Coordinates of C-alpha atoms in Angstrom, one line a residue:
P299 CA 10.6 37.9 -21.5
P300 CA 6.9 38.6 -22.1
A301 CA 6.4 35.1 -24.0
R302 CA 8.1 33.4 -20.3
Q303 CA 5.7 35.3 -18.2
T304 CA 2.6 34.3 -20.6
T305 CA 3.6 30.8 -20.1
M306 CA 4.3 30.9 -16.6
V307 CA 0.8 32.6 -15.9
A308 CA -1.1 30.0 -18.2
L309 CA 0.8 27.2 -16.4
G310 CA -0.8 28.6 -12.9
W311 CA -4.0 28.5 -14.4
V312 CA -3.6 25.1 -15.1
V313 CA -1.8 24.3 -11.7
L314 CA -5.1 25.7 -9.9
G315 CA -7.4 23.9 -12.3
M316 CA -6.2 20.5 -11.6
I317 CA -6.1 20.8 -8.0
V318 CA -10.4 22.2 -8.4
V319 CA -10.3 18.9 -10.2
Q320 CA -8.9 16.8 -7.2
V321 CA -10.8 18.5 -4.5
G322 CA -14.1 17.9 -6.7
F323 CA -13.3 14.6 -7.0
G324 CA -12.3 13.9 -3.4
G325 CA -15.7 15.5 -2.7
Y326 CA -17.8 13.1 -4.6
G327 CA -17.0 9.9 -2.9
I328 CA -18.1 11.8 0.4
M329 CA -21.2 12.9 -1.6
V330 CA -21.9 9.3 -2.4
K331 CA -21.1 7.7 1.0
K332 CA -23.1 10.5 3.3
F333 CA -26.3 10.9 1.1
A334 CA -27.0 8.1 -1.8
Q335 CA -25.6 4.7 0.3
D336 CA -28.0 6.1 3.6
A337 CA -30.7 6.7 1.2
N338 CA -30.3 3.3 0.1
V339 CA -30.1 4.3 -3.9
N340 CA -29.4 1.8 -6.4
Q341 CA -26.0 2.0 -7.7
L342 CA -26.4 1.2 -11.2
V343 CA -29.3 3.5 -11.3
F344 CA -27.6 6.4 -9.6
S345 CA -24.9 6.3 -12.3
L346 CA -27.4 6.0 -14.9
Y347 CA -29.1 9.2 -14.0
R348 CA -26.0 11.0 -13.7
D349 CA -24.9 10.1 -17.5
L350 CA -28.0 10.7 -18.3
F351 CA -28.1 14.1 -17.2
C352 CA -24.4 14.9 -17.8
F353 CA -24.5 14.1 -21.5
P354 CA -26.4 17.1 -22.8
L355 CA -24.8 19.4 -20.2
V356 CA -21.3 18.4 -22.1
V357 CA -23.1 18.6 -25.5
I358 CA -23.9 22.4 -24.8
A359 CA -20.5 23.3 -23.4
A360 CA -18.8 21.4 -26.5
V361 CA -21.1 23.5 -28.7
V362 CA -20.4 26.4 -27.3
L363 CA -16.5 26.0 -26.8
E364 CA -15.7 24.0 -29.9
G365 CA -17.9 25.9 -32.7
K366 CA -20.7 23.5 -33.4
L367 CA -22.1 20.0 -33.1
Y368 CA -20.2 17.1 -34.8
L369 CA -21.7 13.8 -34.9
P370 CA -20.1 10.4 -34.9
R371 CA -19.8 8.8 -38.1
L372 CA -21.7 5.0 -38.3
N373 CA -17.6 3.6 -38.5
E374 CA -17.0 5.7 -35.4
L375 CA -19.9 4.6 -33.3
P376 CA -17.7 1.1 -31.9
L377 CA -15.2 3.2 -30.6
F378 CA -17.3 5.9 -28.8
L379 CA -19.3 2.4 -27.6
A380 CA -15.6 1.1 -26.2
L381 CA -15.2 4.6 -24.4
G382 CA -18.5 4.9 -23.0
L383 CA -18.1 1.4 -21.8
T384 CA -14.9 1.8 -19.9
G385 CA -14.8 5.4 -19.1
M386 CA -18.5 5.6 -18.1
L387 CA -20.1 2.0 -17.2
G388 CA -16.5 0.6 -16.1
N389 CA -15.1 3.5 -14.3
Q390 CA -18.0 5.2 -13.0
L391 CA -20.2 2.5 -11.9
L392 CA -17.4 0.3 -10.4
Y393 CA -16.3 3.2 -8.6
I394 CA -19.6 4.1 -6.9
M395 CA -20.0 0.0 -5.9
G396 CA -16.6 0.4 -4.3
I397 CA -17.5 3.3 -2.1
Y398 CA -20.4 1.3 -1.2
D399 CA -18.9 -1.7 0.3
S400 CA -15.8 0.5 1.5
T401 CA -14.7 4.1 2.7
P402 CA -14.0 7.4 0.6
N403 CA -10.5 7.1 2.3
I404 CA -10.1 3.6 0.5
A405 CA -11.5 5.1 -2.8
S406 CA -9.0 7.9 -2.9
V407 CA -6.0 5.9 -2.5
Y408 CA -6.8 3.8 -5.5
Q409 CA -6.9 6.4 -7.6
P410 CA -3.1 7.2 -7.9
A411 CA -3.2 4.1 -9.6
I412 CA -5.1 5.1 -12.9
P413 CA -1.6 6.7 -14.5
I414 CA 0.0 3.2 -13.1
W415 CA -2.5 1.1 -14.9
T416 CA -2.3 3.4 -17.8
A417 CA 1.5 3.1 -18.3
L418 CA 1.3 -0.7 -17.9
F419 CA -1.5 -1.2 -21.0
V420 CA 0.5 1.0 -23.3
M421 CA 3.2 -1.4 -22.8
I422 CA 1.5 -4.2 -22.9
F423 CA -0.5 -3.0 -26.1
N424 CA 2.8 -2.2 -27.5
V425 CA 1.3 1.7 -27.7
E426 CA 4.4 2.6 -26.4
P427 CA 8.4 1.3 -26.4
R428 CA 8.5 -1.5 -23.4
P429 CA 11.1 -0.1 -21.2
D430 CA 14.5 0.0 -21.8
M431 CA 16.3 -1.3 -18.7
R432 CA 19.8 0.5 -19.8
T433 CA 18.4 3.6 -19.0
V434 CA 16.9 5.1 -15.6
A435 CA 13.8 6.0 -16.9
G436 CA 13.3 2.3 -17.9
W437 CA 14.0 1.2 -14.1
L438 CA 11.9 4.1 -12.9
K439 CA 8.6 3.1 -14.8
V440 CA 8.9 -0.7 -13.9
F441 CA 9.5 0.0 -10.2
G442 CA 6.4 2.5 -10.2
I443 CA 4.2 -0.3 -11.7
L444 CA 5.5 -2.9 -9.1
V445 CA 5.6 -0.7 -6.2
G446 CA 2.0 0.8 -7.2
T447 CA 0.4 -2.7 -7.6
G448 CA 1.8 -3.8 -4.3
G449 CA 0.5 -1.0 -2.4
A450 CA -2.8 -2.3 -3.4
I451 CA -2.1 -5.3 -2.7
V452 CA -1.1 -4.4 1.3
I453 CA -4.4 -2.1 1.0
I454 CA -6.1 -5.6 -0.1
L455 CA -4.8 -7.5 2.7
E456 CA -5.7 -5.3 5.2
R457 CA -8.9 -6.5 6.1
P458 CA -11.7 -5.8 9.5
T459 CA -11.9 -8.8 11.8
D460 CA -15.6 -8.8 11.3
N461 CA -16.3 -11.7 9.0
S462 CA -18.9 -10.0 6.8
T463 CA -17.1 -6.4 7.1
A464 CA -14.0 -8.0 5.7
K465 CA -16.2 -9.6 2.6
N466 CA -17.7 -6.6 1.6
M467 CA -14.5 -4.5 2.0
L468 CA -12.7 -7.0 -0.1
L469 CA -15.5 -6.8 -2.7
G470 CA -15.0 -2.9 -2.3
N471 CA -11.5 -3.3 -3.2
I472 CA -11.8 -5.4 -5.5
F473 CA -14.3 -2.9 -7.5
L474 CA -11.8 -0.3 -6.9
L475 CA -9.0 -2.1 -8.8
G476 CA -11.8 -2.4 -12.0
N477 CA -12.6 1.3 -11.4
T478 CA -8.8 2.4 -12.1
A479 CA -8.4 -0.5 -14.4
S480 CA -11.5 0.9 -16.7
M481 CA -10.4 4.5 -16.6
G482 CA -6.8 3.4 -17.3
I483 CA -8.0 1.4 -20.3
Y484 CA -10.1 4.2 -21.3
V485 CA -7.2 6.7 -21.6
V486 CA -5.5 4.3 -23.8
L487 CA -8.0 4.0 -26.3
Q488 CA -8.1 7.8 -26.7
K489 CA -4.8 7.7 -27.1
V490 CA -3.7 5.1 -29.7
F491 CA -7.5 6.0 -31.7
I492 CA -8.0 9.7 -31.4
F493 CA -5.1 11.7 -30.1
N494 CA -2.1 9.9 -31.4
R495 CA -4.0 8.1 -34.6
S496 CA -1.5 10.0 -36.6
T497 CA 1.7 8.6 -35.4
K498 CA 0.0 5.0 -36.4
T499 CA -1.8 5.6 -39.8
G500 CA -0.5 9.2 -40.8
V501 CA -3.8 10.7 -40.6
P502 CA -4.7 12.6 -37.8
S503 CA -8.4 11.8 -35.9
R504 CA -11.0 14.6 -36.6
W505 CA -11.4 14.4 -33.2
A506 CA -8.2 15.4 -31.8
T507 CA -9.1 18.9 -31.4
L508 CA -12.5 18.6 -30.4
P509 CA -11.8 17.1 -26.4
L510 CA -15.5 17.9 -25.1
H511 CA -16.9 16.3 -28.0
V512 CA -15.4 12.9 -27.2
T513 CA -16.6 13.3 -23.8
A514 CA -19.7 14.2 -24.7
W515 CA -20.4 11.1 -27.2
S516 CA -18.4 8.9 -24.4
Y517 CA -21.1 10.0 -21.8
M518 CA -24.4 9.3 -24.7
F519 CA -22.6 5.5 -24.4
G520 CA -21.9 5.4 -21.2
A521 CA -25.7 5.8 -20.5
L522 CA -27.0 3.8 -22.9
S523 CA -24.9 1.0 -21.6
M524 CA -26.0 1.9 -18.2
A525 CA -30.2 1.7 -19.4
T526 CA -28.9 -1.7 -21.0
A527 CA -27.6 -3.2 -17.9
S528 CA -30.7 -1.8 -15.6
L529 CA -33.2 -3.9 -17.9
Y530 CA -32.1 -6.4 -15.6
Y531 CA -34.1 -4.9 -12.8
V532 CA -37.4 -4.2 -15.1
F533 CA -37.3 -8.4 -16.4
G534 CA -35.8 -10.2 -14.0
G535 CA -34.6 -8.3 -10.7
G536 CA -37.3 -6.4 -9.5
V537 CA -37.8 -2.4 -9.6
T538 CA -38.5 -2.3 -5.8
S539 CA -36.0 -2.1 -2.9
S540 CA -36.6 -2.3 0.9
S541 CA -35.2 -0.3 3.3
F542 CA -35.1 -0.5 7.6
D543 CA -35.3 2.8 9.4
T544 CA -34.1 2.4 12.6
A545 CA -35.7 5.6 14.1
T546 CA -39.3 4.2 13.5
N547 CA -38.0 0.6 13.2
T548 CA -40.5 0.1 10.3
T549 CA -39.5 -1.1 6.8
S550 CA -40.5 0.8 3.7
T551 CA -40.5 -0.2 -0.3
S552 CA -39.6 2.2 -2.8
N553 CA -39.0 1.8 -6.9
I554 CA -35.3 1.7 -7.6
F555 CA -36.0 4.2 -10.6
V556 CA -37.6 7.0 -8.4
P557 CA -34.5 8.0 -6.1
P558 CA -35.5 9.7 -3.4
K559 CA -34.9 13.6 -2.1
E560 CA -31.6 12.6 -0.3
V561 CA -30.3 11.7 -3.8
I562 CA -30.5 15.3 -5.2
P563 CA -27.3 16.6 -3.6
P564 CA -24.7 13.9 -4.4
L565 CA -26.7 13.5 -8.1
V566 CA -26.3 17.8 -8.4
Y567 CA -22.8 17.0 -7.4
A568 CA -21.9 14.5 -9.6
V569 CA -23.3 16.1 -12.8
F570 CA -22.4 19.7 -12.4
V571 CA -19.0 19.3 -10.5
S572 CA -17.8 15.6 -10.9
S573 CA -18.7 15.5 -14.6
G574 CA -19.2 18.6 -16.1
L575 CA -17.0 21.0 -14.4
C576 CA -13.6 18.7 -13.4
Y577 CA -14.0 16.5 -17.1
G578 CA -14.0 19.9 -18.6
L579 CA -11.3 21.2 -16.9
L580 CA -8.9 17.7 -17.7
S581 CA -10.1 18.4 -21.2
W582 CA -8.7 22.1 -21.2
A583 CA -5.5 21.1 -19.4
N584 CA -5.0 18.3 -21.5
R585 CA -4.6 20.4 -24.6
L586 CA -2.2 22.8 -23.1
V587 CA 0.0 20.4 -21.1
P588 CA 1.5 16.8 -21.2
S589 CA -0.9 14.1 -20.0
T590 CA 2.2 13.5 -17.3
F591 CA 1.7 16.6 -15.5
V592 CA -2.2 16.2 -15.5
T593 CA -2.2 13.0 -14.0
A594 CA 0.7 14.0 -11.4
F595 CA -2.2 15.8 -9.5
W596 CA -4.0 12.8 -8.5
P597 CA -2.5 12.3 -5.4
L598 CA -3.5 15.3 -3.8
Q599 CA -7.1 13.8 -4.1
V600 CA -5.9 11.1 -1.3
V601 CA -5.1 14.3 1.0
V602 CA -8.8 15.7 0.1
T603 CA -10.7 12.8 1.2
V604 CA -8.8 11.8 4.3
I605 CA -9.2 15.5 5.5
L606 CA -13.1 15.5 4.8
S607 CA -13.7 12.3 5.9
K608 CA -12.3 12.9 9.3
V609 CA -14.4 16.3 8.9
V610 CA -17.9 14.4 7.8
F611 CA -17.3 10.4 9.2
D612 CA -14.7 10.9 12.1
D613 CA -13.1 8.0 9.6
S614 CA -9.3 7.4 9.1
L615 CA -6.8 4.9 7.7
V616 CA -4.9 2.3 9.5
A617 CA -1.2 1.9 9.6
A618 CA -1.1 -0.4 6.7
Q619 CA -3.1 1.5 4.4
Y620 CA -1.5 5.0 4.8
A621 CA 1.5 2.6 3.7
G622 CA -0.2 1.2 1.0
A623 CA -1.5 4.5 -0.2
A624 CA 2.3 5.7 0.6
M625 CA 3.2 2.7 -2.1
I626 CA 1.2 3.7 -4.4
I627 CA 1.8 7.3 -4.7
A628 CA 5.7 6.7 -4.8
G629 CA 4.7 3.8 -7.9
L630 CA 3.0 6.8 -9.5
L631 CA 5.4 9.5 -9.0
A632 CA 8.1 7.2 -10.1
V633 CA 5.9 6.8 -13.5
T634 CA 5.6 9.8 -14.1
W635 CA 9.2 10.7 -13.4
S636 CA 10.4 8.3 -16.0
T637 CA 8.0 9.9 -19.2
S638 CA 9.3 13.3 -18.0
I639 CA 13.2 12.2 -18.7
P640 CA 14.1 12.8 -22.0
P641 CA 16.0 10.3 -24.3
P642 CA 19.8 9.3 -24.5
A643 CA 21.3 11.7 -27.5
V644 CA 22.1 10.1 -30.4
P645 CA 25.4 10.5 -32.1
D646 CA 25.3 12.3 -35.2
E647 CA 26.6 9.8 -37.2
H648 CA 23.6 7.4 -36.1
K649 CA 20.8 9.7 -36.6
G650 CA 20.2 8.5 -40.2
L651 CA 19.6 5.3 -39.1
L652 CA 16.5 6.1 -37.1
V653 CA 13.1 5.3 -37.9
N654 CA 9.6 6.4 -36.1
T655 CA 8.9 4.0 -33.4
P656 CA 5.0 3.4 -32.3
G657 CA 4.0 5.9 -29.2
H658 CA 7.0 8.2 -30.6
E659 CA 6.4 11.5 -32.7
D660 CA 9.1 13.5 -34.5

């Protein structure tokens, strides 16, 4: 039928868009490692510039695609502050810090943990009912969370023999766990207070149909929080940094707030591809398909990053890290599968006894 053909075409565009998103995210880690770290760019300052330049870009996109500019009310500012602290400050800053102290490969294998963190948080905060262990879906969800957590532990335990490298790698793994957990909290906050608020209060949020505006104001507060954190360098930590050039055997100093020209490629990539394009496509896809379908594409980022790392750095994972990555991906698939299984049918004579439960809609 024509309607089904239209649906399949739309689904095809969503699949293509999600592939582009994961390729874009995978390339971001490579760009940061190749250019920003080699140029000794401060992680906080890089993240600050990313959000400062991205905020007006997303605002323009929101006005064009969502009709006009919507400003947050005073009582809505704490929500956007929380979104900025988790989705931008915590997520983006801890990611780049993790990249600096590990590798793009390791950073990529942690990203499929985001849906697992999300499933865990919605259970902890009672956003959705806890798994019913009398059903296959309940067992799958618990299995997925445990296996994904085990995979992260396996990756952390695989440490280099050199003590200084091992210490940096451990810090990098901790930062990446914080990065994925922050993104999980960000998603749950959006779910509870914006997209699913009507199930709790009966009154839908005015932002529920404005995903680009939600992203834009989150970016604004992310930039403000990073600017506040960067005051540490102004008043206490110092605004200069030193770098040693092995080619000339000389040491040079520079102002950390004046990035070198080498940082332009990853910054442009971060603003237009990782933030503007990828976050825009994610928001667009979330309006068309279930979020579980969107997050199911995250393991593709691992494949993209491993291939790019091999080409650019001649870097690859060791056997234990591949095993940990496989466990994280298996956990993700189990959690995703559990959310796609419909609840058991209720006999007709019991339907009158049903009441709405948190996290479920009629």
